[in-house]
Amino acid sequence: MSKVIKGGTIVAADRTYEADIRLEGEKIAEIGPNLKGDETIDASGAYVIPGGIDPHTHMEMPFMGTRAAETFESGTFAAASGGTTMLVDFVLPGEDGSLLSAMDDWDKRSAPQICTDISYHVAVTGWSEQIFDEMAEVVKRGVNTFKHFMAYKGALMVEDDEMFASFSRCGALGALPLVHAENGDIIAELQQKYMAAGTIGPEGHAYSRPPEVEGEATNRAIMIADAANVPVYIVHVSCEQAHEAIRRARQKGMRVYGEPLIQHLTLDESEYFNKDWDHAARRVMSPPFRSKDHQDGLWAGLQAGSLQVVATDHCAFTTEQKRMGLKGFPLIPNGTGGLEDRLAMLWTHGVETGRLTPNEFVAVTSTNVARILNIYPEKGALIPGADADICVWDPKIEKTISATNQKSIIDYNVFEGQKVTAQARYTLSRGEVIWAYGQNSEARPGRGKFVRRKPFPAVNRALSKWKELTAPRTIHRDPTNIPSGV
Ligand code: URP
Ligand code: ZN
Ligand code: ZN
């Protein structure tokens, strides 16, 4: 059974042209004029773009004494309604520390629920022979990215020696290290100072995580990656200090990737000073929203190519969960939503304002992600043979974002009241229409697949300069040093 997407303007990362697309089963079969098929999908007056890929989400993630409330089902359906056809979710090891049992746990939860395809990044939160060994198995199971947290002291945070060991291991396995770059030691100090001084509300979250802590950690992560001779991907880049470190490294020839979030591009720090505690707490995430100057820098980075992708870090907690921090901002679960609105917000604030071309929009929401994560052109491309993950993107559907009409199951939306100028008319996942605007589409849990990502080819693979440090060994820490709240 074939389908033809007819009458649209194809926007790829590299060009824009008029053509139809014929799909056979799950794949794109042909692109050209006047194609015929068993079924027609009307794209007239619309753009036809590769389905969005959100490289950074946390569905149902256990974190800060609770669990992110967005489920794999609600999250992937919400994503599809916004034109996104794939999420890359973060797997966190549990109490046994095993990467493999954490992956099993994620598989068990995600497989029956997902409406779109997903993939994983796996977090390395300590260092031991077991982790050294399991990393190889993780790569065999189709994950080529490992996440490292430089923040969340006493919980997820890794030290420099652990990061260096893990980065070196990544290099040997053909995997890419990802980093949450904030200096966790300084944050812990500042949290205590602000709490002691009586600044206990959400504004304390912003004060205790200034741009300097992000800039320092970003520099450090990049230098550690340079020492280990591996590329590195910095998640949720929010400020000029971090961006500058990335720019400098790239100019030097290093492979360093930077990922701003749609939230940091469009919301600013004034949110934390809102008189309504719930409003401010709902927007508590790390790094925090920044000033307009930092926002301008992030937009410039997307334009110049020093930042390559736009994600959401969707890690959504209900208002009730956020209220765990009523007695002190360090206890507010960190995270915000955004995956349903990423494309519409970026189009409205990026393309409609002339900051990004439609082709750049496609690059940063899909194609660059696929390339960096090594799934291109199976994903992120509109070419024969690619997966038919496609969005018919209608630049004439206006909408006011509101929690009252969203697909996410969270009771608020950080973009509440924002007017956006485009929406997904249709979203197709491997050839199947999973979202049709205004036609009461429903979630189809369990139809999504886990996408295996191959290790990076040997030719791109860094050879560690420090062979002896890539051998398995264990680094012990004092587990009693756990601050409350994380
Ligand atoms: O505040 C955030 N970003 N929450 C999700 C976990 C993380 O740090 O990515
Ligand atoms: Zn993070
Ligand atoms: Zn995250």
Short mmCIF file of C-alpha atoms and ligand atoms in Angstrom, two decimals:
data_model
loop_
_atom_site.label_atom_id
_atom_site.label_comp_id
_atom_site.label_asym_id
_atom_site.label_seq_id
_atom_site.Cartn_x
_atom_site.Cartn_y
_atom_site.Cartn_z
CA MET A 1 0.00 0.00 0.00
CA SER A 2 1.63 3.24 -1.15
CA LYS A 3 1.01 6.79 -0.02
CA VAL A 4 1.83 10.02 -1.83
CA ILE A 5 2.43 13.28 -0.01
CA LYS A 6 1.24 15.66 -2.67
CA GLY A 7 1.56 19.31 -3.57
CA GLY A 8 3.96 20.44 -0.85
CA THR A 9 7.27 22.25 -0.83
CA ILE A 10 10.03 19.99 0.42
CA VAL A 11 12.36 21.70 2.84
CA ALA A 12 15.52 19.76 3.55
CA ALA A 13 18.60 20.94 5.43
CA ASP A 14 20.34 21.70 2.13
CA ARG A 15 17.59 22.89 -0.26
CA THR A 16 13.98 23.74 -0.89
CA TYR A 17 12.02 22.43 -3.89
CA GLU A 18 8.58 21.44 -5.11
CA ALA A 19 7.97 17.69 -5.34
CA ASP A 20 5.73 14.84 -4.23
CA ILE A 21 6.97 12.00 -2.04
CA ARG A 22 5.85 8.40 -2.54
CA LEU A 23 6.05 6.08 0.44
CA GLU A 24 6.10 2.29 0.27
CA GLY A 25 5.53 0.75 3.68
CA GLU A 26 7.86 2.37 6.19
CA LYS A 27 10.25 3.96 3.71
CA ILE A 28 10.46 6.80 1.24
CA ALA A 29 10.36 5.19 -2.23
CA GLU A 30 10.48 8.08 -4.66
CA ILE A 31 10.58 11.88 -4.81
CA GLY A 32 9.50 13.74 -7.91
CA PRO A 33 6.70 15.52 -9.76
CA ASN A 34 3.19 14.11 -10.23
CA LEU A 35 3.60 10.89 -8.28
CA LYS A 36 0.70 8.49 -7.81
CA GLY A 37 -0.16 6.13 -4.96
CA ASP A 38 -3.01 4.27 -3.28
CA GLU A 39 -3.54 7.07 -0.79
CA THR A 40 -2.93 10.81 -0.99
CA ILE A 41 -1.84 13.10 1.81
CA ASP A 42 -2.51 16.73 1.01
CA ALA A 43 0.49 18.99 1.52
CA SER A 44 -0.66 21.90 -0.62
CA GLY A 45 0.33 25.26 0.85
CA ALA A 46 2.57 23.48 3.34
CA TYR A 47 6.19 22.51 3.80
CA VAL A 48 7.24 18.87 3.90
CA ILE A 49 10.07 18.39 6.36
CA PRO A 50 11.86 15.48 8.03
CA GLY A 51 10.12 14.62 11.32
CA GLY A 52 11.69 16.40 14.25
CA ILE A 53 14.19 14.53 16.41
CA ASP A 54 14.42 15.70 20.01
CA PRO A 55 17.88 14.63 21.19
CA HIS A 56 17.26 15.22 24.89
CA THR A 57 14.25 13.98 26.92
CA HIS A 58 13.55 12.38 30.29
CA MET A 59 10.33 10.34 30.31
CA GLU A 60 9.33 8.86 33.68
CA MET A 61 12.84 9.52 35.00
CA PRO A 62 13.42 8.99 38.74
CA PHE A 63 14.98 12.24 39.92
CA MET A 64 15.25 14.35 43.09
CA GLY A 65 13.06 12.08 45.16
CA THR A 66 10.27 11.73 42.63
CA ARG A 67 9.73 10.61 39.03
CA ALA A 68 9.16 12.79 35.95
CA ALA A 69 5.41 12.62 35.32
CA GLU A 70 5.40 12.62 31.51
CA THR A 71 5.05 9.01 30.39
CA PHE A 72 6.54 7.42 27.31
CA GLU A 73 3.01 7.26 25.89
CA SER A 74 1.96 10.84 26.61
CA GLY A 75 5.40 12.20 25.75
CA THR A 76 5.75 10.52 22.38
CA PHE A 77 2.16 11.37 21.41
CA ALA A 78 2.61 14.99 22.48
CA ALA A 79 5.83 15.07 20.46
CA ALA A 80 4.06 13.69 17.38
CA SER A 81 1.33 16.32 17.65
CA GLY A 82 4.10 18.91 17.40
CA GLY A 83 5.84 17.32 14.39
CA THR A 84 8.49 15.33 16.25
CA THR A 85 8.92 11.68 15.27
CA MET A 86 11.78 10.56 17.47
CA LEU A 87 13.01 11.18 21.02
CA VAL A 88 16.37 10.29 22.49
CA ASP A 89 15.77 9.58 26.18
CA PHE A 90 18.28 9.37 29.02
CA VAL A 91 18.75 6.07 30.86
CA LEU A 92 19.95 6.51 34.46
CA PRO A 93 21.50 3.59 36.37
CA GLY A 94 19.54 2.60 39.48
CA GLU A 95 20.79 1.58 42.90
CA ASP A 96 22.69 -1.46 41.61
CA GLY A 97 24.72 0.89 39.39
CA SER A 98 24.29 -1.36 36.37
CA LEU A 99 23.96 0.31 32.98
CA LEU A 100 22.48 -2.85 31.49
CA SER A 101 19.74 -3.38 34.05
CA ALA A 102 18.89 0.33 33.71
CA MET A 103 18.51 -0.19 29.96
CA ASP A 104 16.32 -3.25 30.64
CA ASP A 105 14.16 -1.11 32.92
CA TRP A 106 13.83 1.63 30.29
CA ASP A 107 12.97 -0.99 27.64
CA LYS A 108 10.29 -2.51 29.85
CA ARG A 109 8.67 0.85 30.45
CA SER A 110 9.04 2.34 26.99
CA ALA A 111 8.28 -0.56 24.61
CA PRO A 112 4.54 -0.93 25.35
CA GLN A 113 3.98 2.82 25.42
CA ILE A 114 5.88 4.58 22.67
CA CYS A 115 3.92 6.06 19.76
CA THR A 116 7.07 7.22 17.92
CA ASP A 117 10.55 5.80 17.60
CA ILE A 118 13.00 6.42 20.40
CA SER A 119 16.64 5.87 21.20
CA TYR A 120 18.71 6.22 24.38
CA HIS A 121 21.71 7.93 25.87
CA VAL A 122 23.06 6.03 28.89
CA ALA A 123 24.38 7.94 31.91
CA VAL A 124 27.71 7.14 33.55
CA THR A 125 27.39 8.28 37.17
CA GLY A 126 30.53 6.73 38.70
CA TRP A 127 33.44 4.57 37.64
CA SER A 128 34.11 0.89 38.17
CA GLU A 129 35.22 -2.22 36.31
CA GLN A 130 31.57 -3.14 35.94
CA ILE A 131 30.80 0.15 34.19
CA PHE A 132 33.90 -0.20 32.02
CA ASP A 133 32.70 -3.65 30.88
CA GLU A 134 29.05 -2.74 30.54
CA MET A 135 29.78 0.26 28.32
CA ALA A 136 30.91 -2.15 25.59
CA GLU A 137 27.65 -4.08 25.93
CA VAL A 138 25.61 -0.86 25.82
CA VAL A 139 27.27 0.01 22.51
CA LYS A 140 26.49 -3.50 21.21
CA ARG A 141 22.84 -2.91 22.19
CA GLY A 142 22.71 0.14 19.93
CA VAL A 143 23.59 3.14 22.09
CA ASN A 144 26.61 5.21 21.02
CA THR A 145 26.29 8.09 23.51
CA PHE A 146 27.10 8.27 27.24
CA LYS A 147 25.96 11.11 29.48
CA HIS A 148 27.99 12.67 32.31
CA PHE A 149 26.59 15.04 34.94
CA MET A 150 29.02 17.60 36.37
CA ALA A 151 26.20 18.87 38.62
CA TYR A 152 23.79 17.25 41.14
CA LYS A 153 26.54 16.72 43.72
CA GLY A 154 26.21 13.57 45.80
CA ALA A 155 23.71 12.08 43.38
CA LEU A 156 24.54 11.95 39.67
CA MET A 157 27.68 14.09 39.63
CA VAL A 158 30.95 12.62 38.39
CA GLU A 159 34.43 13.90 39.22
CA ASP A 160 37.08 14.80 36.67
CA ASP A 161 38.97 11.49 36.98
CA GLU A 162 35.76 9.55 36.43
CA MET A 163 34.89 11.68 33.44
CA PHE A 164 38.36 11.26 31.98
CA ALA A 165 38.18 7.48 32.40
CA SER A 166 34.72 7.33 30.83
CA PHE A 167 35.60 9.69 27.96
CA SER A 168 38.65 7.54 27.19
CA ARG A 169 36.47 4.45 27.18
CA CYS A 170 34.01 6.22 24.85
CA GLY A 171 36.90 6.91 22.47
CA ALA A 172 37.91 3.26 22.43
CA LEU A 173 34.32 2.11 21.82
CA GLY A 174 33.44 4.64 19.12
CA ALA A 175 30.96 6.39 21.38
CA LEU A 176 30.31 10.08 21.98
CA PRO A 177 30.37 11.54 25.51
CA LEU A 178 27.59 13.98 26.44
CA VAL A 179 27.95 16.40 29.34
CA HIS A 180 25.66 18.37 31.62
CA ALA A 181 28.19 21.12 32.30
CA GLU A 182 27.66 23.00 35.57
CA ASN A 183 30.11 23.09 38.47
CA GLY A 184 28.27 21.01 41.09
CA ASP A 185 30.61 21.94 43.97
CA ILE A 186 30.06 25.67 43.54
CA ILE A 187 26.30 25.19 43.11
CA ALA A 188 26.12 23.22 46.38
CA GLU A 189 27.98 26.03 48.16
CA LEU A 190 25.78 28.74 46.70
CA GLN A 191 22.60 26.83 47.48
CA GLN A 192 23.61 26.68 51.14
CA LYS A 193 24.56 30.35 51.20
CA TYR A 194 21.28 31.56 49.67
CA MET A 195 19.20 29.27 51.87
CA ALA A 196 21.08 30.49 54.96
CA ALA A 197 20.48 34.08 53.88
CA GLY A 198 16.74 33.42 53.65
CA THR A 199 16.44 33.33 49.87
CA ILE A 200 14.43 30.13 49.76
CA GLY A 201 12.12 30.79 46.77
CA PRO A 202 12.64 29.80 43.11
CA GLU A 203 14.70 32.93 42.46
CA GLY A 204 17.40 31.29 44.62
CA HIS A 205 17.66 28.61 41.93
CA ALA A 206 18.80 31.20 39.39
CA TYR A 207 21.14 32.97 41.86
CA SER A 208 22.83 29.73 42.82
CA ARG A 209 23.54 28.66 39.24
CA PRO A 210 25.13 31.74 37.61
CA PRO A 211 26.57 31.55 34.08
CA GLU A 212 30.09 31.28 35.51
CA VAL A 213 29.42 27.80 36.91
CA GLU A 214 28.27 26.68 33.48
CA GLY A 215 31.14 28.37 31.66
CA GLU A 216 33.75 26.84 33.96
CA ALA A 217 32.33 23.34 33.65
CA THR A 218 31.93 23.59 29.88
CA ASN A 219 35.57 24.60 29.54
CA ARG A 220 36.63 21.78 31.84
CA ALA A 221 34.58 19.17 29.98
CA ILE A 222 36.04 20.30 26.68
CA MET A 223 39.59 20.21 28.01
CA ILE A 224 39.05 16.75 29.48
CA ALA A 225 37.68 15.61 26.12
CA ASP A 226 40.74 17.11 24.44
CA ALA A 227 43.03 15.29 26.86
CA ALA A 228 41.19 12.03 26.16
CA ASN A 229 41.18 12.84 22.44
CA VAL A 230 37.45 12.42 21.95
CA PRO A 231 34.67 14.62 20.56
CA VAL A 232 32.15 15.93 23.11
CA TYR A 233 28.52 17.08 23.05
CA ILE A 234 27.44 19.71 25.60
CA VAL A 235 23.74 19.48 26.45
CA HIS A 236 21.48 22.42 27.32
CA VAL A 237 23.93 25.24 26.57
CA SER A 238 22.27 28.28 28.12
CA CYS A 239 24.79 31.09 28.31
CA GLU A 240 27.53 32.97 26.53
CA GLN A 241 30.29 31.64 28.82
CA ALA A 242 29.51 28.07 27.76
CA HIS A 243 28.93 29.00 24.15
CA GLU A 244 32.24 30.84 24.04
CA ALA A 245 34.10 27.74 25.24
CA ILE A 246 32.44 25.68 22.51
CA ARG A 247 33.19 28.27 19.84
CA ARG A 248 36.83 28.48 20.86
CA ALA A 249 37.26 24.71 20.81
CA ARG A 250 35.61 24.39 17.41
CA GLN A 251 37.87 27.10 16.04
CA LYS A 252 40.79 25.02 17.25
CA GLY A 253 39.46 22.11 15.21
CA MET A 254 37.94 20.09 18.03
CA ARG A 255 34.68 18.25 17.45
CA VAL A 256 32.54 19.89 20.10
CA TYR A 257 28.77 20.06 19.70
CA GLY A 258 26.46 22.48 21.50
CA GLU A 259 22.76 21.97 22.17
CA PRO A 260 20.62 24.95 23.24
CA LEU A 261 17.05 24.32 24.36
CA ILE A 262 13.96 26.00 22.97
CA GLN A 263 13.20 27.16 26.54
CA HIS A 264 16.50 29.03 26.87
CA LEU A 265 16.01 30.58 23.44
CA THR A 266 12.58 31.98 24.25
CA LEU A 267 12.12 32.37 28.03
CA ASP A 268 14.25 34.46 30.37
CA GLU A 269 15.25 34.69 34.02
CA SER A 270 12.41 37.08 34.93
CA GLU A 271 10.21 33.95 35.17
CA TYR A 272 11.87 33.13 38.50
CA PHE A 273 10.81 36.46 40.00
CA ASN A 274 7.11 35.94 39.28
CA LYS A 275 5.10 36.60 42.45
CA ASP A 276 3.21 33.33 41.94
CA TRP A 277 5.42 30.61 43.52
CA ASP A 278 3.89 27.89 41.32
CA HIS A 279 4.60 29.87 38.15
CA ALA A 280 8.25 30.34 39.06
CA ALA A 281 8.79 26.80 40.36
CA ARG A 282 7.28 25.25 37.25
CA ARG A 283 10.11 26.87 35.32
CA VAL A 284 12.91 25.68 37.59
CA MET A 285 15.33 23.71 35.51
CA SER A 286 19.09 23.46 35.23
CA PRO A 287 20.76 25.46 33.92
CA PRO A 288 18.21 28.19 34.71
CA PHE A 289 16.76 30.58 32.16
CA ARG A 290 19.14 33.49 31.50
CA SER A 291 19.03 37.15 30.51
CA LYS A 292 18.17 38.40 27.01
CA ASP A 293 21.86 38.92 26.19
CA HIS A 294 22.52 35.22 26.65
CA GLN A 295 19.48 34.41 24.52
CA ASP A 296 20.80 36.58 21.70
CA GLY A 297 24.10 34.74 21.89
CA LEU A 298 22.38 31.37 21.55
CA TRP A 299 20.45 32.51 18.48
CA ALA A 300 23.70 33.81 16.98
CA GLY A 301 25.28 30.41 17.64
CA LEU A 302 22.55 28.64 15.69
CA GLN A 303 22.99 31.12 12.85
CA ALA A 304 26.77 30.81 12.80
CA GLY A 305 26.83 27.05 13.25
CA SER A 306 28.73 27.09 16.55
CA LEU A 307 25.60 25.52 18.10
CA GLN A 308 24.10 22.71 16.04
CA VAL A 309 20.82 21.40 17.44
CA VAL A 310 17.77 22.58 19.41
CA ALA A 311 16.39 20.21 22.05
CA THR A 312 13.90 20.43 24.93
CA ASP A 313 15.39 18.42 27.84
CA HIS A 314 11.72 17.58 28.42
CA CYS A 315 11.67 16.50 32.08
CA ALA A 316 8.22 17.41 33.25
CA PHE A 317 6.89 17.44 36.79
CA THR A 318 3.39 18.34 37.92
CA THR A 319 2.75 21.41 40.08
CA GLU A 320 2.22 19.08 43.01
CA GLN A 321 5.67 17.59 42.50
CA LYS A 322 7.23 21.04 42.19
CA ARG A 323 5.74 21.88 45.61
CA MET A 324 8.21 19.45 47.17
CA GLY A 325 10.41 22.55 47.15
CA LEU A 326 8.11 24.92 49.02
CA LYS A 327 10.49 24.91 51.97
CA GLY A 328 13.56 25.58 49.85
CA PHE A 329 14.42 25.91 46.16
CA PRO A 330 17.09 23.13 46.22
CA LEU A 331 14.24 20.64 46.71
CA ILE A 332 12.20 21.74 43.68
CA PRO A 333 12.49 18.92 41.11
CA ASN A 334 14.53 20.33 38.24
CA GLY A 335 12.99 20.16 34.79
CA THR A 336 10.52 21.67 32.36
CA GLY A 337 8.48 20.48 29.39
CA GLY A 338 8.61 21.59 25.77
CA LEU A 339 8.65 18.70 23.31
CA GLU A 340 5.16 19.38 21.98
CA ASP A 341 5.99 22.99 21.13
CA ARG A 342 9.67 22.85 20.13
CA LEU A 343 9.08 23.11 16.39
CA ALA A 344 6.29 25.70 16.58
CA MET A 345 8.22 27.91 19.00
CA LEU A 346 11.42 27.68 16.97
CA TRP A 347 9.55 28.41 13.75
CA THR A 348 7.75 31.40 15.25
CA HIS A 349 10.74 32.91 17.08
CA GLY A 350 13.39 31.75 14.62
CA VAL A 351 12.07 31.50 11.07
CA GLU A 352 9.27 34.08 11.26
CA THR A 353 11.69 36.63 12.72
CA GLY A 354 14.29 35.98 10.00
CA ARG A 355 16.87 34.59 12.42
CA LEU A 356 16.85 31.15 10.79
CA THR A 357 16.09 30.03 7.26
CA PRO A 358 13.59 27.19 6.88
CA ASN A 359 16.54 24.98 5.90
CA GLU A 360 18.43 25.90 9.07
CA PHE A 361 15.26 25.14 11.02
CA VAL A 362 15.22 21.63 9.54
CA ALA A 363 18.93 21.20 10.20
CA VAL A 364 18.77 22.08 13.91
CA THR A 365 15.52 20.22 14.65
CA SER A 366 16.28 17.02 12.74
CA THR A 367 19.10 16.58 10.23
CA ASN A 368 22.01 17.74 12.41
CA VAL A 369 20.73 15.61 15.27
CA ALA A 370 20.64 12.54 13.02
CA ARG A 371 24.13 13.25 11.75
CA ILE A 372 25.67 13.88 15.17
CA LEU A 373 24.01 10.78 16.66
CA ASN A 374 24.96 8.59 13.67
CA ILE A 375 21.51 7.67 12.38
CA TYR A 376 21.62 9.73 9.20
CA PRO A 377 20.17 9.22 6.62
CA GLU A 378 17.87 6.54 8.09
CA LYS A 379 16.45 9.45 10.10
CA GLY A 380 16.63 13.20 9.47
CA ALA A 381 16.58 12.97 5.67
CA LEU A 382 14.00 13.08 2.91
CA ILE A 383 15.59 10.79 0.36
CA PRO A 384 14.60 7.42 -1.16
CA GLY A 385 15.45 4.62 1.27
CA ALA A 386 15.14 6.78 4.40
CA ASP A 387 12.52 6.04 7.06
CA ALA A 388 9.30 7.85 6.18
CA ASP A 389 9.39 10.01 9.32
CA ILE A 390 7.85 13.12 7.84
CA CYS A 391 5.96 16.20 8.96
CA VAL A 392 3.62 18.21 6.74
CA TRP A 393 4.33 21.57 8.34
CA ASP A 394 1.58 24.14 7.86
CA PRO A 395 2.76 27.74 8.22
CA LYS A 396 -0.82 28.99 8.21
CA ILE A 397 -2.17 27.30 11.32
CA GLU A 398 -1.99 29.72 14.22
CA LYS A 399 -2.37 28.58 17.78
CA THR A 400 -2.10 29.95 21.30
CA ILE A 401 -0.20 27.47 23.44
CA SER A 402 -2.16 26.38 26.47
CA ALA A 403 -2.15 23.54 28.95
CA THR A 404 -5.88 23.24 28.30
CA ASN A 405 -5.39 21.85 24.79
CA GLN A 406 -2.01 20.15 24.99
CA LYS A 407 -1.37 16.42 24.63
CA SER A 408 1.20 16.39 27.43
CA ILE A 409 -0.34 15.17 30.70
CA ILE A 410 1.29 17.92 32.76
CA ASP A 411 -1.09 20.46 34.36
CA TYR A 412 0.69 23.54 32.94
CA ASN A 413 2.82 24.63 30.01
CA VAL A 414 5.87 26.87 30.38
CA PHE A 415 4.93 28.53 27.06
CA GLU A 416 1.35 29.25 28.18
CA GLY A 417 -0.16 32.12 26.18
CA GLN A 418 2.51 32.16 23.47
CA LYS A 419 1.07 32.64 19.98
CA VAL A 420 2.68 30.37 17.41
CA THR A 421 2.25 30.65 13.67
CA ALA A 422 2.69 27.09 12.39
CA GLN A 423 1.66 23.56 13.30
CA ALA A 424 2.02 19.98 12.12
CA ARG A 425 -0.81 19.29 9.65
CA TYR A 426 0.25 15.63 9.48
CA THR A 427 2.97 13.69 11.26
CA LEU A 428 4.04 10.36 9.78
CA SER A 429 6.17 7.84 11.61
CA ARG A 430 7.68 5.17 9.34
CA GLY A 431 4.94 5.79 6.80
CA GLU A 432 2.01 5.76 9.22
CA VAL A 433 -0.01 8.93 9.86
CA ILE A 434 0.10 9.26 13.64
CA TRP A 435 -1.13 12.84 13.87
CA ALA A 436 -3.62 14.77 11.72
CA TYR A 437 -4.41 18.30 12.85
CA GLY A 438 -8.05 18.80 13.84
CA GLN A 439 -8.98 15.16 13.25
CA ASN A 440 -9.04 13.82 16.82
CA SER A 441 -5.91 11.73 16.46
CA GLU A 442 -5.28 9.35 19.31
CA ALA A 443 -2.13 7.89 20.79
CA ARG A 444 -1.13 4.48 19.42
CA PRO A 445 1.06 3.13 22.18
CA GLY A 446 3.47 0.33 21.38
CA ARG A 447 3.86 1.09 17.67
CA GLY A 448 7.16 2.95 18.14
CA LYS A 449 10.50 1.18 17.82
CA PHE A 450 13.84 1.44 19.54
CA VAL A 451 16.37 2.76 17.01
CA ARG A 452 19.80 1.20 17.29
CA ARG A 453 22.66 3.59 16.66
CA LYS A 454 25.97 2.18 15.46
CA PRO A 455 29.30 3.17 16.98
CA PHE A 456 31.12 5.90 15.11
CA PRO A 457 33.30 4.51 12.35
CA ALA A 458 36.93 3.73 13.11
CA VAL A 459 38.12 6.53 10.86
CA ASN A 460 36.43 9.11 13.14
CA ARG A 461 37.31 7.28 16.30
CA ALA A 462 39.74 8.95 18.63
CA LEU A 463 42.64 6.82 19.78
CA SER A 464 43.29 7.52 23.43
CA LYS A 465 46.70 8.93 24.17
CA TRP A 466 46.55 7.25 27.57
CA LYS A 467 46.15 3.55 26.99
CA GLU A 468 46.74 2.58 30.63
CA LEU A 469 43.80 4.74 31.76
CA THR A 470 41.42 2.96 29.44
CA ALA A 471 41.94 -0.29 31.38
CA PRO A 472 39.21 -1.23 33.84
CA ARG A 473 39.62 0.02 37.41
CA THR A 474 37.35 1.33 40.13
CA ILE A 475 37.21 4.85 41.57
CA HIS A 476 35.69 4.91 45.05
CA ARG A 477 33.77 7.84 46.53
CA ASP A 478 32.36 8.57 49.96
CA PRO A 479 28.68 7.71 49.59
CA THR A 480 27.74 9.46 52.87
CA ASN A 481 28.19 12.88 51.30
CA ILE A 482 24.68 13.20 49.94
CA PRO A 483 23.05 16.61 50.31
CA SER A 484 19.33 16.56 50.97
CA GLY A 485 17.04 17.17 48.05
CA VAL A 486 18.81 15.33 45.27
O1 URP B 1 16.62 20.63 35.01
C1 URP B 1 16.86 19.72 34.22
N1 URP B 1 17.59 19.96 33.17
N2 URP B 1 16.34 18.50 34.49
C2 URP B 1 16.58 17.31 33.77
C3 URP B 1 17.85 16.65 34.15
C4 URP B 1 19.00 17.31 33.44
O2 URP B 1 19.81 17.95 34.10
O3 URP B 1 19.12 17.21 32.23
ZN ZN B 2 21.15 18.28 32.54
ZN ZN B 3 18.34 16.58 30.66
#
